């Protein structure tokens, strides 16, 4: 079981609101996983190098990597114009996709 690694995308959002406004499991995930005897490592989920370093950590216990992220990071119109629900379970239109692609290309 020590070879198991779980990666949690901690973006503090649920389908229709911030987790702290519904059931605040986000702020407790580290303590919960530690209580389950996991090796817990937190990192910036937007930084590939930090994720890779977290994956390389050796442990005699199963590992939980908490990757802290911002949903839509770097794509301003997504952060401004999209509702929580659309963020989580809808597809982008072709026009929205092109806007996202252009924003990523220009970054």
GROMACS .gro file of N, CA and C in nm:
model
  321
    1UNK      N    1   0.082  -0.121   0.000
    1UNK     CA    2   0.000   0.000   0.000
    1UNK      C    3   0.086   0.126   0.000
    2UNK      N    4   0.213   0.115   0.039
    2UNK     CA    5   0.298   0.233   0.042
    2UNK      C    6   0.325   0.290  -0.098
    3UNK      N    7   0.294   0.216  -0.201
    3UNK     CA    8   0.316   0.264  -0.338
    3UNK      C    9   0.199   0.344  -0.394
    4UNK      N   10   0.096   0.363  -0.317
    4UNK     CA   11  -0.021   0.439  -0.363
    4UNK      C   12   0.006   0.589  -0.346
    5UNK      N   13  -0.024   0.664  -0.451
    5UNK     CA   14  -0.016   0.810  -0.445
    5UNK      C   15  -0.149   0.867  -0.495
    6UNK      N   16  -0.207   0.952  -0.413
    6UNK     CA   17  -0.330   1.022  -0.449
    6UNK      C   18  -0.294   1.169  -0.473
    7UNK      N   19  -0.346   1.225  -0.581
    7UNK     CA   20  -0.328   1.368  -0.605
    7UNK      C   21  -0.464   1.435  -0.595
    8UNK      N   22  -0.475   1.529  -0.504
    8UNK     CA   23  -0.600   1.603  -0.484
    8UNK      C   24  -0.583   1.741  -0.546
    9UNK      N   25  -0.672   1.775  -0.639
    9UNK     CA   26  -0.674   1.909  -0.697
    9UNK      C   27  -0.756   1.996  -0.603
   10UNK      N   28  -0.688   2.074  -0.521
   10UNK     CA   29  -0.755   2.158  -0.421
   10UNK      C   30  -0.774   2.298  -0.479
   11UNK      N   31  -0.893   2.320  -0.540
   11UNK     CA   32  -0.922   2.451  -0.597
   11UNK      C   33  -1.028   2.526  -0.516
   12UNK      N   34  -1.070   2.468  -0.403
   12UNK     CA   35  -1.164   2.531  -0.310
   12UNK      C   36  -1.301   2.560  -0.370
   13UNK      N   37  -1.337   2.487  -0.477
   13UNK     CA   38  -1.466   2.506  -0.541
   13UNK      C   39  -1.545   2.377  -0.544
   14UNK      N   40  -1.677   2.391  -0.536
   14UNK     CA   41  -1.769   2.283  -0.565
   14UNK      C   42  -1.851   2.327  -0.685
   15UNK      N   43  -1.946   2.248  -0.727
   15UNK     CA   44  -2.016   2.276  -0.851
   15UNK      C   45  -2.087   2.412  -0.852
   16UNK      N   46  -2.135   2.457  -0.737
   16UNK     CA   47  -2.213   2.580  -0.740
   16UNK      C   48  -2.170   2.687  -0.640
   17UNK      N   49  -2.057   2.666  -0.573
   17UNK     CA   50  -2.011   2.768  -0.479
   17UNK      C   51  -1.873   2.730  -0.425
   18UNK      N   52  -1.817   2.818  -0.346
   18UNK     CA   53  -1.691   2.788  -0.277
   18UNK      C   54  -1.717   2.679  -0.174
   19UNK      N   55  -1.619   2.590  -0.155
   19UNK     CA   56  -1.637   2.481  -0.059
   19UNK      C   57  -1.664   2.534   0.081
   20UNK      N   58  -1.601   2.644   0.119
   20UNK     CA   59  -1.621   2.698   0.254
   20UNK      C   60  -1.766   2.741   0.278
   21UNK      N   61  -1.841   2.766   0.170
   21UNK     CA   62  -1.981   2.807   0.182
   21UNK      C   63  -2.076   2.687   0.189
   22UNK      N   64  -2.026   2.567   0.159
   22UNK     CA   65  -2.113   2.448   0.154
   22UNK      C   66  -2.070   2.350   0.264
   23UNK      N   67  -1.970   2.271   0.237
   23UNK     CA   68  -1.910   2.182   0.336
   23UNK      C   69  -1.760   2.202   0.323
   24UNK      N   70  -1.700   2.260   0.423
   24UNK     CA   71  -1.561   2.301   0.410
   24UNK      C   72  -1.464   2.186   0.433
   25UNK      N   73  -1.456   2.098   0.336
   25UNK     CA   74  -1.360   1.989   0.345
   25UNK      C   75  -1.223   2.033   0.293
   26UNK      N   76  -1.219   2.137   0.212
   26UNK     CA   77  -1.092   2.181   0.153
   26UNK      C   78  -0.990   2.221   0.259
   27UNK      N   79  -1.035   2.294   0.360
   27UNK     CA   80  -0.940   2.341   0.461
   27UNK      C   81  -0.896   2.228   0.554
   28UNK      N   82  -0.967   2.116   0.550
   28UNK     CA   83  -0.936   2.006   0.641
   28UNK      C   84  -0.871   1.886   0.572
   29UNK      N   85  -0.854   1.891   0.440
   29UNK     CA   86  -0.806   1.775   0.367
   29UNK      C   87  -0.669   1.727   0.415
   30UNK      N   88  -0.580   1.819   0.446
   30UNK     CA   89  -0.446   1.781   0.492
   30UNK      C   90  -0.456   1.702   0.623
   31UNK      N   91  -0.532   1.753   0.718
   31UNK     CA   92  -0.548   1.684   0.847
   31UNK      C   93  -0.619   1.550   0.830
   32UNK      N   94  -0.719   1.545   0.743
   32UNK     CA   95  -0.792   1.420   0.721
   32UNK      C   96  -0.700   1.312   0.664
   33UNK      N   97  -0.622   1.347   0.564
   33UNK     CA   98  -0.532   1.249   0.502
   33UNK      C   99  -0.421   1.207   0.598
   34UNK      N  100  -0.372   1.300   0.678
   34UNK     CA  101  -0.271   1.268   0.778
   34UNK      C  102  -0.328   1.170   0.881
   35UNK      N  103  -0.454   1.193   0.922
   35UNK     CA  104  -0.519   1.103   1.017
   35UNK      C  105  -0.537   0.962   0.960
   36UNK      N  106  -0.547   0.952   0.828
   36UNK     CA  107  -0.557   0.821   0.762
   36UNK      C  108  -0.420   0.759   0.737
   37UNK      N  109  -0.317   0.819   0.797
   37UNK     CA  110  -0.179   0.769   0.791
   37UNK      C  111  -0.111   0.788   0.656
   38UNK      N  112  -0.154   0.886   0.578
   38UNK     CA  113  -0.088   0.920   0.453
   38UNK      C  114   0.028   1.014   0.480
   39UNK      N  115   0.131   1.003   0.399
   39UNK     CA  116   0.234   1.106   0.392
   39UNK      C  117   0.169   1.218   0.311
   40UNK      N  118   0.161   1.337   0.367
   40UNK     CA  119   0.091   1.447   0.300
   40UNK      C  120   0.192   1.551   0.253
   41UNK      N  121   0.183   1.585   0.124
   41UNK     CA  122   0.271   1.683   0.063
   41UNK      C  123   0.184   1.786  -0.008
   42UNK      N  124   0.205   1.913   0.020
   42UNK     CA  125   0.131   2.020  -0.047
   42UNK      C  126   0.223   2.086  -0.150
   43UNK      N  127   0.165   2.125  -0.263
   43UNK     CA  128   0.246   2.192  -0.365
   43UNK      C  129   0.157   2.283  -0.450
   44UNK      N  130   0.222   2.366  -0.528
   44UNK     CA  131   0.153   2.452  -0.624
   44UNK      C  132   0.114   2.364  -0.742
   45UNK      N  133  -0.013   2.341  -0.760
   45UNK     CA  134  -0.062   2.255  -0.867
   45UNK      C  135  -0.044   2.312  -1.007
   46UNK      N  136   0.003   2.436  -1.018
   46UNK     CA  137   0.030   2.497  -1.147
   46UNK      C  138   0.178   2.488  -1.184
   47UNK      N  139   0.258   2.434  -1.094
   47UNK     CA  140   0.402   2.427  -1.114
   47UNK      C  141   0.444   2.281  -1.135
   48UNK      N  142   0.474   2.245  -1.258
   48UNK     CA  143   0.510   2.107  -1.291
   48UNK      C  144   0.630   2.059  -1.211
   49UNK      N  145   0.727   2.147  -1.188
   49UNK     CA  146   0.845   2.109  -1.111
   49UNK      C  147   0.809   2.074  -0.967
   50UNK      N  148   0.720   2.150  -0.905
   50UNK     CA  149   0.678   2.120  -0.768
   50UNK      C  150   0.602   1.988  -0.763
   51UNK      N  151   0.517   1.963  -0.861
   51UNK     CA  152   0.443   1.836  -0.865
   51UNK      C  153   0.542   1.720  -0.880
   52UNK      N  154   0.638   1.736  -0.969
   52UNK     CA  155   0.738   1.631  -0.990
   52UNK      C  156   0.818   1.606  -0.863
   53UNK      N  157   0.858   1.711  -0.793
   53UNK     CA  158   0.932   1.695  -0.667
   53UNK      C  159   0.846   1.620  -0.564
   54UNK      N  160   0.719   1.654  -0.557
   54UNK     CA  161   0.629   1.587  -0.463
   54UNK      C  162   0.617   1.438  -0.496
   55UNK      N  163   0.610   1.407  -0.625
   55UNK     CA  164   0.600   1.267  -0.667
   55UNK      C  165   0.727   1.189  -0.633
   56UNK      N  166   0.842   1.255  -0.629
   56UNK     CA  167   0.970   1.189  -0.603
   56UNK      C  168   0.994   1.159  -0.455
   57UNK      N  169   0.918   1.220  -0.367
   57UNK     CA  170   0.938   1.198  -0.223
   57UNK      C  171   0.909   1.052  -0.190
   58UNK      N  172   1.004   0.989  -0.124
   58UNK     CA  173   0.990   0.849  -0.083
   58UNK      C  174   0.924   0.843   0.055
   59UNK      N  175   0.841   0.741   0.074
   59UNK     CA  176   0.773   0.725   0.202
   59UNK      C  177   0.741   0.578   0.225
   60UNK      N  178   0.731   0.542   0.349
   60UNK     CA  179   0.688   0.406   0.386
   60UNK      C  180   0.536   0.399   0.398
   61UNK      N  181   0.470   0.511   0.377
   61UNK     CA  182   0.324   0.518   0.384
   61UNK      C  183   0.268   0.558   0.248
   62UNK      N  184   0.138   0.536   0.226
   62UNK     CA  185   0.079   0.591   0.103
   62UNK      C  186   0.093   0.743   0.106
   63UNK      N  187   0.093   0.804  -0.012
   63UNK     CA  188   0.119   0.948  -0.021
   63UNK      C  189  -0.002   1.020  -0.079
   64UNK      N  190  -0.030   1.137  -0.023
   64UNK     CA  191  -0.134   1.225  -0.076
   64UNK      C  192  -0.068   1.358  -0.110
   65UNK      N  193  -0.074   1.393  -0.238
   65UNK     CA  194  -0.023   1.522  -0.283
   65UNK      C  195  -0.142   1.616  -0.298
   66UNK      N  196  -0.139   1.723  -0.224
   66UNK     CA  197  -0.245   1.824  -0.234
   66UNK      C  198  -0.193   1.934  -0.325
   67UNK      N  199  -0.245   1.935  -0.448
   67UNK     CA  200  -0.203   2.032  -0.549
   67UNK      C  201  -0.299   2.151  -0.543
   68UNK      N  202  -0.251   2.260  -0.488
   68UNK     CA  203  -0.335   2.378  -0.472
   68UNK      C  204  -0.341   2.453  -0.605
   69UNK      N  205  -0.464   2.471  -0.656
   69UNK     CA  206  -0.483   2.532  -0.787
   69UNK      C  207  -0.590   2.639  -0.783
   70UNK      N  208  -0.593   2.717  -0.890
   70UNK     CA  209  -0.699   2.815  -0.914
   70UNK      C  210  -0.764   2.775  -1.045
   71UNK      N  211  -0.891   2.737  -1.039
   71UNK     CA  212  -0.961   2.693  -1.158
   71UNK      C  213  -0.969   2.809  -1.258
   72UNK      N  214  -0.923   2.784  -1.380
   72UNK     CA  215  -0.924   2.887  -1.484
   72UNK      C  216  -0.806   2.983  -1.477
   73UNK      N  217  -0.706   2.951  -1.395
   73UNK     CA  218  -0.591   3.041  -1.376
   73UNK      C  219  -0.532   3.083  -1.510
   74UNK      N  220  -0.515   3.213  -1.525
   74UNK     CA  221  -0.454   3.266  -1.646
   74UNK      C  222  -0.551   3.298  -1.758
   75UNK      N  223  -0.675   3.257  -1.745
   75UNK     CA  224  -0.776   3.280  -1.848
   75UNK      C  225  -0.881   3.374  -1.786
   76UNK      N  226  -0.855   3.503  -1.797
   76UNK     CA  227  -0.935   3.602  -1.725
   76UNK      C  228  -1.085   3.595  -1.755
   77UNK      N  229  -1.124   3.574  -1.881
   77UNK     CA  230  -1.268   3.574  -1.910
   77UNK      C  231  -1.336   3.454  -1.843
   78UNK      N  232  -1.267   3.343  -1.827
   78UNK     CA  233  -1.325   3.229  -1.756
   78UNK      C  234  -1.349   3.264  -1.610
   79UNK      N  235  -1.251   3.328  -1.549
   79UNK     CA  236  -1.265   3.364  -1.408
   79UNK      C  237  -1.376   3.466  -1.387
   80UNK      N  238  -1.393   3.555  -1.484
   80UNK     CA  239  -1.489   3.664  -1.470
   80UNK      C  240  -1.630   3.625  -1.515
   81UNK      N  241  -1.641   3.554  -1.627
   81UNK     CA  242  -1.771   3.537  -1.693
   81UNK      C  243  -1.841   3.404  -1.665
   82UNK      N  244  -1.771   3.304  -1.619
   82UNK     CA  245  -1.833   3.172  -1.604
   82UNK      C  246  -1.889   3.151  -1.464
   83UNK      N  247  -2.004   3.086  -1.458
   83UNK     CA  248  -2.061   3.050  -1.329
   83UNK      C  249  -1.989   2.926  -1.276
   84UNK      N  250  -2.005   2.898  -1.149
   84UNK     CA  251  -1.945   2.778  -1.091
   84UNK      C  252  -1.989   2.653  -1.166
   85UNK      N  253  -2.119   2.642  -1.194
   85UNK     CA  254  -2.171   2.522  -1.260
   85UNK      C  255  -2.109   2.503  -1.397
   86UNK      N  256  -2.102   2.609  -1.476
   86UNK     CA  257  -2.045   2.596  -1.611
   86UNK      C  258  -1.897   2.558  -1.603
   87UNK      N  259  -1.828   2.609  -1.504
   87UNK     CA  260  -1.687   2.576  -1.484
   87UNK      C  261  -1.666   2.425  -1.465
   88UNK      N  262  -1.762   2.359  -1.405
   88UNK     CA  263  -1.742   2.220  -1.364
   88UNK      C  264  -1.798   2.114  -1.457
   89UNK      N  265  -1.899   2.144  -1.535
   89UNK     CA  266  -1.956   2.033  -1.612
   89UNK      C  267  -2.008   2.072  -1.750
   90UNK      N  268  -1.961   2.179  -1.804
   90UNK     CA  269  -2.004   2.219  -1.938
   90UNK      C  270  -1.884   2.225  -2.031
   91UNK      N  271  -1.913   2.210  -2.158
   91UNK     CA  272  -1.809   2.223  -2.260
   91UNK      C  273  -1.801   2.366  -2.308
   92UNK      N  274  -1.684   2.405  -2.353
   92UNK     CA  275  -1.668   2.537  -2.412
   92UNK      C  276  -1.727   2.538  -2.552
   93UNK      N  277  -1.781   2.652  -2.592
   93UNK     CA  278  -1.822   2.670  -2.731
   93UNK      C  279  -1.694   2.685  -2.814
   94UNK      N  280  -1.706   2.678  -2.944
   94UNK     CA  281  -1.588   2.697  -3.030
   94UNK      C  282  -1.526   2.835  -3.008
   95UNK      N  283  -1.609   2.937  -2.993
   95UNK     CA  284  -1.558   3.072  -2.971
   95UNK      C  285  -1.484   3.080  -2.837
   96UNK      N  286  -1.542   3.021  -2.730
   96UNK     CA  287  -1.477   3.020  -2.599
   96UNK      C  288  -1.345   2.943  -2.606
   97UNK      N  289  -1.346   2.830  -2.676
   97UNK     CA  290  -1.224   2.751  -2.690
   97UNK      C  291  -1.115   2.832  -2.759
   98UNK      N  292  -1.150   2.903  -2.864
   98UNK     CA  293  -1.052   2.985  -2.935
   98UNK      C  294  -0.995   3.094  -2.844
   99UNK      N  295  -1.079   3.153  -2.760
   99UNK     CA  296  -1.032   3.256  -2.666
   99UNK      C  297  -0.934   3.196  -2.565
  100UNK      N  298  -0.965   3.076  -2.515
  100UNK     CA  299  -0.877   3.009  -2.420
  100UNK      C  300  -0.744   2.975  -2.488
  101UNK      N  301  -0.752   2.917  -2.607
  101UNK     CA  302  -0.633   2.879  -2.682
  101UNK      C  303  -0.544   3.001  -2.707
  102UNK      N  304  -0.605   3.112  -2.744
  102UNK     CA  305  -0.530   3.235  -2.771
  102UNK      C  306  -0.462   3.286  -2.642
  103UNK      N  307  -0.534   3.279  -2.530
  103UNK     CA  308  -0.476   3.324  -2.402
  103UNK      C  309  -0.358   3.237  -2.363
  104UNK      N  310  -0.368   3.107  -2.382
  104UNK     CA  311  -0.259   3.016  -2.348
  104UNK      C  312  -0.139   3.038  -2.440
  105UNK      N  313  -0.167   3.054  -2.568
  105UNK     CA  314  -0.059   3.077  -2.665
  105UNK      C  315   0.019   3.204  -2.636
  106UNK      N  316  -0.051   3.307  -2.589
  106UNK     CA  317   0.013   3.436  -2.563
  106UNK      C  318   0.079   3.444  -2.426
  107UNK      N  319   0.066   3.343  -2.345
  107UNK     CA  320   0.122   3.346  -2.211
  107UNK      C  321   0.271   3.325  -2.211
   0.00000   0.00000   0.00000
